[in-house]
Every structure is written in C-alpha cells, then in structure tokens.
C-alpha cells in the first residue's frame, strides 16, 4: 500500500498538482484515507454478509463522529487498527443484540462521564490548542446528546432494534476514549 501511495504522491508532484514540500503530509493523508475507506468497506461487507448490514451502518454513523471529534484509542499499525476496529465493532453489535435494552440505555447514559470529562483526548503526535479542544468537546457533547436522544425516541416508539447499534456506538466510543486517555497518561508517567 505504501508504494502505491508513494507513487501517487510522486505523480502529483511531477504533474504540478502538489508542491514537493507537501509530500509527507500528502502521504500521511492518503494513507489515512485509504485505510479508513478499506476498514469501513470491510465492516459494511462483513455486516451485509452476516445479515446485519443496517446495524453496521447505524453503528458506524454513530461511532465515527464521536471517535473523530473525541479522540480514541489509536493502534500503532494499520493492520492492528483494522483488526481491533473490526473485532470491537462486531463485539459491540453482538452485545447490543444480546443485552437487554434497559442495560444498553443505562450504559450509554454512563458513557456521558468519559465523553464529557475526558474527550477530546489529545494524541501525543497531534497536539492541539485549548480553543480547538473546547470546540471539539462541544461537538462531541452535541453528537452524544443527539445520538442518545435519537436512541431514546426510537426505543420509546418501539424501534429498539434500530436504537441498539446507536447505543452500542456510544458505549464503544466511551471505552475507546477511556483507553486512549489511559494510554496517554501511561506515556506521560
């Protein structure tokens, strides 16, 4: 994958579409884009093949904003990230089908603690300023409240099966944010 991205960036520079001094940033961005697209496509394919494509779609739609703006655990390699994301998403979907809906709702309510107190988690390789962190925190809180309200409304109107993957995404995001926080704290010690 790296050689394909390197060749693509090389062509962009050769054609004048990008300056040479931006090569590292372009390689990083394309690498991140391709790995994210491949992981998402694989999850959707696995979900569709397993017969719960809509659940995977809902889980991703709820998880991505929380993870993107709140931070979360990051693996060292794309393969580990792919495996961890896939396993965690599938486990979250399985648990969302097995656990009683009130337990999922209560756990999603408890997820407010890390989502409000910890997020966003600053990655050591990508520090951000205080103003940016406050903006990200507002977005995470708004996404959490929106998703939780949607899940509650769906549950009240008899669509608990649709609310379940949304609640699972909230819980998974909170766990990911806690894991990232503990990892960052561990590297500072």
GROMACS .gro file of C-alpha atoms in nm:
model
  189
    1UNK     CA    1   0.000   0.000   0.000
    2UNK     CA    2   0.283   0.241   0.084
    3UNK     CA    3   0.446   0.202  -0.257
    4UNK     CA    4   0.115   0.281  -0.431
    5UNK     CA    5   0.069   0.594  -0.219
    6UNK     CA    6   0.430   0.699  -0.273
    7UNK     CA    7   0.387   0.660  -0.650
    8UNK     CA    8   0.061   0.853  -0.643
    9UNK     CA    9   0.216   1.142  -0.448
   10UNK     CA   10   0.518   1.132  -0.680
   11UNK     CA   11   0.286   1.169  -0.980
   12UNK     CA   12   0.101   1.456  -0.812
   13UNK     CA   13   0.429   1.639  -0.760
   14UNK     CA   14   0.552   1.557  -1.111
   15UNK     CA   15   0.230   1.692  -1.266
   16UNK     CA   16   0.249   2.008  -1.055
   17UNK     CA   17  -0.068   1.925  -0.860
   18UNK     CA   18   0.120   1.949  -0.530
   19UNK     CA   19   0.446   2.108  -0.413
   20UNK     CA   20   0.730   1.875  -0.319
   21UNK     CA   21   0.750   2.012   0.036
   22UNK     CA   22   0.395   1.877   0.098
   23UNK     CA   23   0.491   1.518   0.009
   24UNK     CA   24   0.500   1.390   0.369
   25UNK     CA   25   0.162   1.544   0.451
   26UNK     CA   26   0.008   1.401   0.132
   27UNK     CA   27   0.147   1.054   0.201
   28UNK     CA   28   0.011   1.064   0.556
   29UNK     CA   29  -0.331   1.192   0.445
   30UNK     CA   30  -0.372   0.941   0.162
   31UNK     CA   31  -0.255   0.659   0.386
   32UNK     CA   32  -0.514   0.756   0.645
   33UNK     CA   33  -0.785   0.796   0.381
   34UNK     CA   34  -0.720   0.459   0.218
   35UNK     CA   35  -0.701   0.272   0.548
   36UNK     CA   36  -1.024   0.435   0.671
   37UNK     CA   37  -1.208   0.360   0.348
   38UNK     CA   38  -1.086  -0.001   0.343
   39UNK     CA   39  -1.181  -0.058   0.708
   40UNK     CA   40  -1.527   0.094   0.660
   41UNK     CA   41  -1.587  -0.103   0.341
   42UNK     CA   42  -1.476  -0.427   0.509
   43UNK     CA   43  -1.705  -0.366   0.806
   44UNK     CA   44  -2.000  -0.295   0.578
   45UNK     CA   45  -1.925  -0.606   0.373
   46UNK     CA   46  -1.892  -0.827   0.682
   47UNK     CA   47  -2.213  -0.681   0.824
   48UNK     CA   48  -2.401  -0.735   0.500
   49UNK     CA   49  -2.273  -1.093   0.468
   50UNK     CA   50  -2.369  -1.166   0.831
   51UNK     CA   51  -2.717  -1.027   0.776
   52UNK     CA   52  -2.690  -0.711   0.986
   53UNK     CA   53  -2.581  -0.452   0.731
   54UNK     CA   54  -2.821  -0.185   0.860
   55UNK     CA   55  -2.690  -0.233   1.214
   56UNK     CA   56  -2.330  -0.187   1.097
   57UNK     CA   57  -2.429   0.124   0.904
   58UNK     CA   58  -2.603   0.272   1.209
   59UNK     CA   59  -2.313   0.177   1.436
   60UNK     CA   60  -2.062   0.345   1.203
   61UNK     CA   61  -2.281   0.653   1.158
   62UNK     CA   62  -2.295   0.699   1.536
   63UNK     CA   63  -1.938   0.593   1.615
   64UNK     CA   64  -1.744   0.794   1.356
   65UNK     CA   65  -1.840   1.144   1.480
   66UNK     CA   66  -1.769   1.054   1.842
   67UNK     CA   67  -1.436   0.893   1.758
   68UNK     CA   68  -1.335   1.165   1.511
   69UNK     CA   69  -1.401   1.458   1.743
   70UNK     CA   70  -1.346   1.291   2.080
   71UNK     CA   71  -1.026   1.109   2.004
   72UNK     CA   72  -0.997   0.750   2.098
   73UNK     CA   73  -0.755   0.465   2.109
   74UNK     CA   74  -0.509   0.453   1.820
   75UNK     CA   75  -0.311   0.145   1.720
   76UNK     CA   76   0.048   0.154   1.602
   77UNK     CA   77  -0.017  -0.008   1.264
   78UNK     CA   78  -0.298  -0.011   1.009
   79UNK     CA   79  -0.333  -0.387   1.038
   80UNK     CA   80  -0.379  -0.368   1.415
   81UNK     CA   81  -0.623  -0.082   1.369
   82UNK     CA   82  -0.821  -0.280   1.115
   83UNK     CA   83  -0.831  -0.590   1.333
   84UNK     CA   84  -0.913  -0.403   1.653
   85UNK     CA   85  -1.181  -0.190   1.488
   86UNK     CA   86  -1.341  -0.488   1.318
   87UNK     CA   87  -1.339  -0.705   1.632
   88UNK     CA   88  -1.465  -0.422   1.854
   89UNK     CA   89  -1.744  -0.328   1.615
   90UNK     CA   90  -1.860  -0.687   1.575
   91UNK     CA   91  -1.842  -0.744   1.952
   92UNK     CA   92  -2.040  -0.425   2.012
   93UNK     CA   93  -2.305  -0.538   1.763
   94UNK     CA   94  -2.325  -0.882   1.921
   95UNK     CA   95  -2.357  -0.738   2.271
   96UNK     CA   96  -2.616  -0.488   2.150
   97UNK     CA   97  -2.829  -0.780   2.036
   98UNK     CA   98  -2.777  -0.989   2.350
   99UNK     CA   99  -2.806  -0.733   2.628
  100UNK     CA  100  -3.146  -0.607   2.741
  101UNK     CA  101  -3.233  -0.264   2.604
  102UNK     CA  102  -3.254  -0.100   2.950
  103UNK     CA  103  -2.896  -0.214   3.025
  104UNK     CA  104  -2.778  -0.061   2.696
  105UNK     CA  105  -2.960   0.263   2.774
  106UNK     CA  106  -2.813   0.285   3.125
  107UNK     CA  107  -2.463   0.209   2.998
  108UNK     CA  108  -2.499   0.473   2.725
  109UNK     CA  109  -2.608   0.722   2.992
  110UNK     CA  110  -2.298   0.632   3.195
  111UNK     CA  111  -2.089   0.697   2.883
  112UNK     CA  112  -2.157   1.066   2.940
  113UNK     CA  113  -1.885   1.065   3.205
  114UNK     CA  114  -1.587   1.000   2.975
  115UNK     CA  115  -1.749   1.183   2.684
  116UNK     CA  116  -1.793   1.497   2.896
  117UNK     CA  117  -1.492   1.474   3.127
  118UNK     CA  118  -1.217   1.327   2.909
  119UNK     CA  119  -1.298   1.396   2.543
  120UNK     CA  120  -1.129   1.508   2.337
  121UNK     CA  121  -0.817   1.305   2.406
  122UNK     CA  122  -0.508   1.472   2.267
  123UNK     CA  123  -0.278   1.231   2.086
  124UNK     CA  124   0.091   1.296   2.163
  125UNK     CA  125   0.171   1.306   1.788
  126UNK     CA  126  -0.107   1.554   1.713
  127UNK     CA  127  -0.129   1.814   1.990
  128UNK     CA  128  -0.393   2.087   1.969
  129UNK     CA  129  -0.455   2.415   2.143
  130UNK     CA  130  -0.705   2.492   2.415
  131UNK     CA  131  -0.953   2.671   2.185
  132UNK     CA  132  -0.952   2.379   1.940
  133UNK     CA  133  -1.001   2.132   2.227
  134UNK     CA  134  -1.300   2.328   2.356
  135UNK     CA  135  -1.456   2.331   2.009
  136UNK     CA  136  -1.402   1.956   1.974
  137UNK     CA  137  -1.555   1.895   2.319
  138UNK     CA  138  -1.869   2.089   2.219
  139UNK     CA  139  -1.902   1.881   1.902
  140UNK     CA  140  -1.859   1.553   2.095
  141UNK     CA  141  -2.119   1.656   2.352
  142UNK     CA  142  -2.366   1.762   2.081
  143UNK     CA  143  -2.313   1.434   1.892
  144UNK     CA  144  -2.357   1.233   2.212
  145UNK     CA  145  -2.676   1.410   2.314
  146UNK     CA  146  -2.819   1.386   1.962
  147UNK     CA  147  -2.743   1.016   1.934
  148UNK     CA  148  -2.871   0.941   2.284
  149UNK     CA  149  -3.194   1.137   2.223
  150UNK     CA  150  -3.245   0.957   1.892
  151UNK     CA  151  -3.193   0.618   2.058
  152UNK     CA  152  -3.435   0.708   2.339
  153UNK     CA  153  -3.702   0.824   2.093
  154UNK     CA  154  -3.658   0.512   1.881
  155UNK     CA  155  -3.684   0.295   2.193
  156UNK     CA  156  -3.999   0.472   2.312
  157UNK     CA  157  -4.165   0.423   1.974
  158UNK     CA  158  -4.092   0.052   1.958
  159UNK     CA  159  -3.784   0.065   1.735
  160UNK     CA  160  -3.538  -0.066   1.993
  161UNK     CA  161  -3.373  -0.282   1.728
  162UNK     CA  162  -3.271   0.040   1.549
  163UNK     CA  163  -3.162   0.211   1.873
  164UNK     CA  164  -2.937  -0.079   1.978
  165UNK     CA  165  -2.644  -0.017   1.736
  166UNK     CA  166  -2.655   0.355   1.815
  167UNK     CA  167  -2.630   0.282   2.185
  168UNK     CA  168  -2.350   0.032   2.116
  169UNK     CA  169  -2.158   0.302   1.926
  170UNK     CA  170  -2.189   0.544   2.218
  171UNK     CA  171  -2.062   0.281   2.461
  172UNK     CA  172  -1.779   0.174   2.229
  173UNK     CA  173  -1.673   0.537   2.183
  174UNK     CA  174  -1.664   0.595   2.557
  175UNK     CA  175  -1.449   0.284   2.603
  176UNK     CA  176  -1.217   0.393   2.321
  177UNK     CA  177  -1.179   0.740   2.474
  178UNK     CA  178  -1.102   0.586   2.815
  179UNK     CA  179  -0.842   0.355   2.659
  180UNK     CA  180  -0.679   0.647   2.475
  181UNK     CA  181  -0.673   0.853   2.792
  182UNK     CA  182  -0.510   0.572   2.991
  183UNK     CA  183  -0.255   0.519   2.712
  184UNK     CA  184  -0.167   0.890   2.703
  185UNK     CA  185  -0.142   0.902   3.083
  186UNK     CA  186   0.081   0.594   3.076
  187UNK     CA  187   0.321   0.755   2.827
  188UNK     CA  188   0.349   1.068   3.044
  189UNK     CA  189   0.438   0.875   3.360
   0.00000   0.00000   0.00000
